[in-house]
Amino acid sequence: MKSKLSSTILFLCLITLSYAQETNPIEKVLYSDTIPRAETSTTKGTVSIEGKTISYEAIAGTMEMRDIHNKPTCLFGYTSYTVGAERSLKSTGETTHRPIVFAFNGGPGSSSMWLHIGALGPKRVLVNDPTFTPNAPYQIVNNPYSILDVADLVMIDPVGTGLSVPLGKKEFKDFWGVDEDIESISHFIKQYLIHNGRLNSPKYLLGESYGTFRNAGIMDHMQSGGIAFNGVIMVSAVFDLHSLMFPQGSDLSYIVHFPTFAATAWYHNKLENRPDSLELFLDNVRNFTQNEYAPALFKGDQLPENERSALISKLAEYSGISEAYWQKADLRIKAGEFFAELLRDEGENVGRLDSRFRDINQNLLSQSADHDPFTAALMPPFGTAFLQYFYGELRVNPKLQYSLSAYSREGFKWNWDHKGNMSWGTRTSINTGPDMARALTRNPNTKVLIMNSYFDLATVFYGVEYGINHLGLHPDIKANIQMTYYKSGHMMYVHEPSFEQFKNDISTFIRSSSNQ
C-alpha cells in the first residue's frame, strides 16, 4: 500500500512538473539554449586629445531588452566608452555629473560604424579626401578629435544592424519603422541609464542623417516618459523627408536643393564669374532662390515667357548647368540629374553624400548617376577598419556577426507611418520636425545643435533652414537652436579642417549646456 502511494505521489509530481514546464512560457523562453544570450567584451584603452592622455573602459556587445511583461524582445548591440570617475563608481551605485552622449548613424538601416571609427570614438581610420583611399592595409590611429574629453559615449546599433537582433516572438519587422525604431532605441537608452546609474547625468543625443530624423522623435518620446535631454546634436539633418523626394506636383525639393547645386558648381569651378567667398556667394543664391526661383515655380505654366527666359539665365549662372538643359528640364532639375550633368563634359559624376567627390561616368548618355562616388570611395576603408578594430582591439567574440547595415537582411522594409503625421487615419507627411518643436516647447531648457555642410546633396542645408523656419517656434524657443556650417559633405569629419571645427563645436555645445 505504502509502495503504491509513493508511486502515485511520484507520478503526480512528474505530471505537475511537466505541466509547469509546458505552461510557463517565460521560463521556457528565458532558459532555452536555442535563444542567444547577451554577451559583452570589456577592454581598457587610452586616447590622446589636445595633448592629454585619457584612460577609458570600453564595453562592446549586447544588452537583453524586455517588454512590460518581462519577456525578452531583442539583444541590443552597443559599444560604450566610460572615462575616469564614472567608470570607477559603477559598482557603488554613486555617480558624478559627467555628460553622456548616445550616438547613432541613420539610413534607416545603418549601423553606427561611420561615426564610431570616423568621428566620435578613440580611434579613427585615415582616408584620402576627397578621393579614393588606397586598399589595405588601412591606418587606424588615435583620434585627437574624439569627444571623450568632454563626455562618455555610447554608440548604438539599431535592431538589424551591428549585433542587434530580435528575441522570442519578436521579428525584425517589429523594429523596422519610424515609430518602432523610436520606441526601441528610447527603451535601450532608458535601460542603459538605469543599469549604469546614469539617470542623473547630463544626457545628449547625437544622430547623423536619418539619425537626426530619429533624434526628433526620441527627444519627444523620452521627455513624455520623464527623461529629458540637455542637448540634441543633429549631424547632416533632415526632418521633413518630403523635401528630399522630388514628388510630382511639388516644387519644394527643387527649391531647397538649388543652393547646394550652386555650392557644388562653385567648388568644381563651373561658374563663369566665380567669387572668392563661398559664404557670400551662397547668401546671394539664397536671396535668388527665395525671391525669384520659388515664386516663378509657384506660377507653373502661367509663368510669362520673358520671366522664364530671365530665370533660366540666372539658374545657369548660379548652377554651372547650361541654359539648354534648364530649358529642357522645365526649370526643375532633380539631384540625380545634377550628379550626372555637372561634370558630364569631363566624363565624371559628382557625389551625393559629398559633392566634392567625383569618379568616372561609364554612361555619358545617362540621365542620372547610377552610384555615389563618395560611398564607393569610403565604404572599403571604413568597413574593413571598423571590423578590424571591433573584433581586434575591442575583442568582441568573432562568432558574433556584426552587420554593417540592415539592407543585406532578407525582407528589409521600412514602415514610414508616424503617429505624429496622421490625420483622419491617413499619413499626411513624413516629418518629425513637429516632434522636436513639441519637445522644445514643453522643455525650454533643451538645446539643439544642427551641423550642416555646404556640399551635402543627401540632406541639403537650405532644406534644414526652410524646415526650422516653418515650425512656428516662439523666438525664445527658436533661440535654443544653433546652426553651424562646414565646407564639406554629409560626413564632414572626413575633411580634416571641418573635422577640427566639428569637434570644437560639439565640445563647446556640451560644455555650455551640461549645467557644469
Short mmCIF file of C-alpha atoms in Angstrom, two decimals, residues 24-32 34-38 63-76 159 165-172 174-175 184 187 191:
data_model
loop_
_atom_site.label_atom_id
_atom_site.label_comp_id
_atom_site.label_asym_id
_atom_site.label_seq_id
_atom_site.Cartn_x
_atom_site.Cartn_y
_atom_site.Cartn_z
CA ASN A 24 5.38 28.71 -18.08
CA PRO A 25 6.37 30.33 -21.38
CA ILE A 26 8.62 32.93 -19.72
CA GLU A 27 10.68 30.18 -18.10
CA LYS A 28 10.80 28.28 -21.35
CA VAL A 29 11.88 31.35 -23.37
CA LEU A 30 14.49 32.55 -20.89
CA TYR A 31 16.32 29.30 -20.46
CA SER A 32 16.11 27.68 -23.86
CA THR A 34 18.33 27.99 -28.70
CA ILE A 35 17.94 31.67 -27.73
CA PRO A 36 21.14 33.74 -27.79
CA ARG A 37 22.28 35.37 -24.57
CA ALA A 38 23.56 38.90 -24.03
CA MET A 63 22.12 44.04 -23.69
CA GLU A 64 18.97 41.95 -23.40
CA MET A 65 15.83 44.07 -23.65
CA ARG A 66 12.44 43.03 -22.22
CA ASP A 67 8.91 44.32 -22.58
CA ILE A 68 6.50 45.30 -19.80
CA HIS A 69 5.59 41.64 -19.37
CA ASN A 70 9.24 40.83 -18.70
CA LYS A 71 9.55 38.87 -21.94
CA PRO A 72 12.73 39.22 -24.00
CA THR A 73 12.32 41.33 -27.14
CA CYS A 74 15.82 41.76 -28.54
CA LEU A 75 19.54 41.79 -27.95
CA PHE A 76 20.55 45.40 -28.40
CA VAL A 159 17.94 46.27 -34.44
CA VAL A 165 18.70 41.00 -33.26
CA PRO A 166 15.12 40.17 -32.18
CA LEU A 167 14.42 37.61 -29.43
CA GLY A 168 11.49 35.35 -28.59
CA LYS A 169 8.40 36.01 -30.66
CA LYS A 170 9.69 39.32 -32.00
CA GLU A 171 10.75 39.66 -35.63
CA PHE A 172 12.89 42.23 -37.44
CA ASP A 174 8.67 44.71 -35.33
CA PHE A 175 11.61 47.14 -35.14
CA SER A 184 13.08 50.57 -29.26
CA HIS A 187 13.84 51.87 -24.41
CA GLN A 191 17.59 50.82 -19.62
#
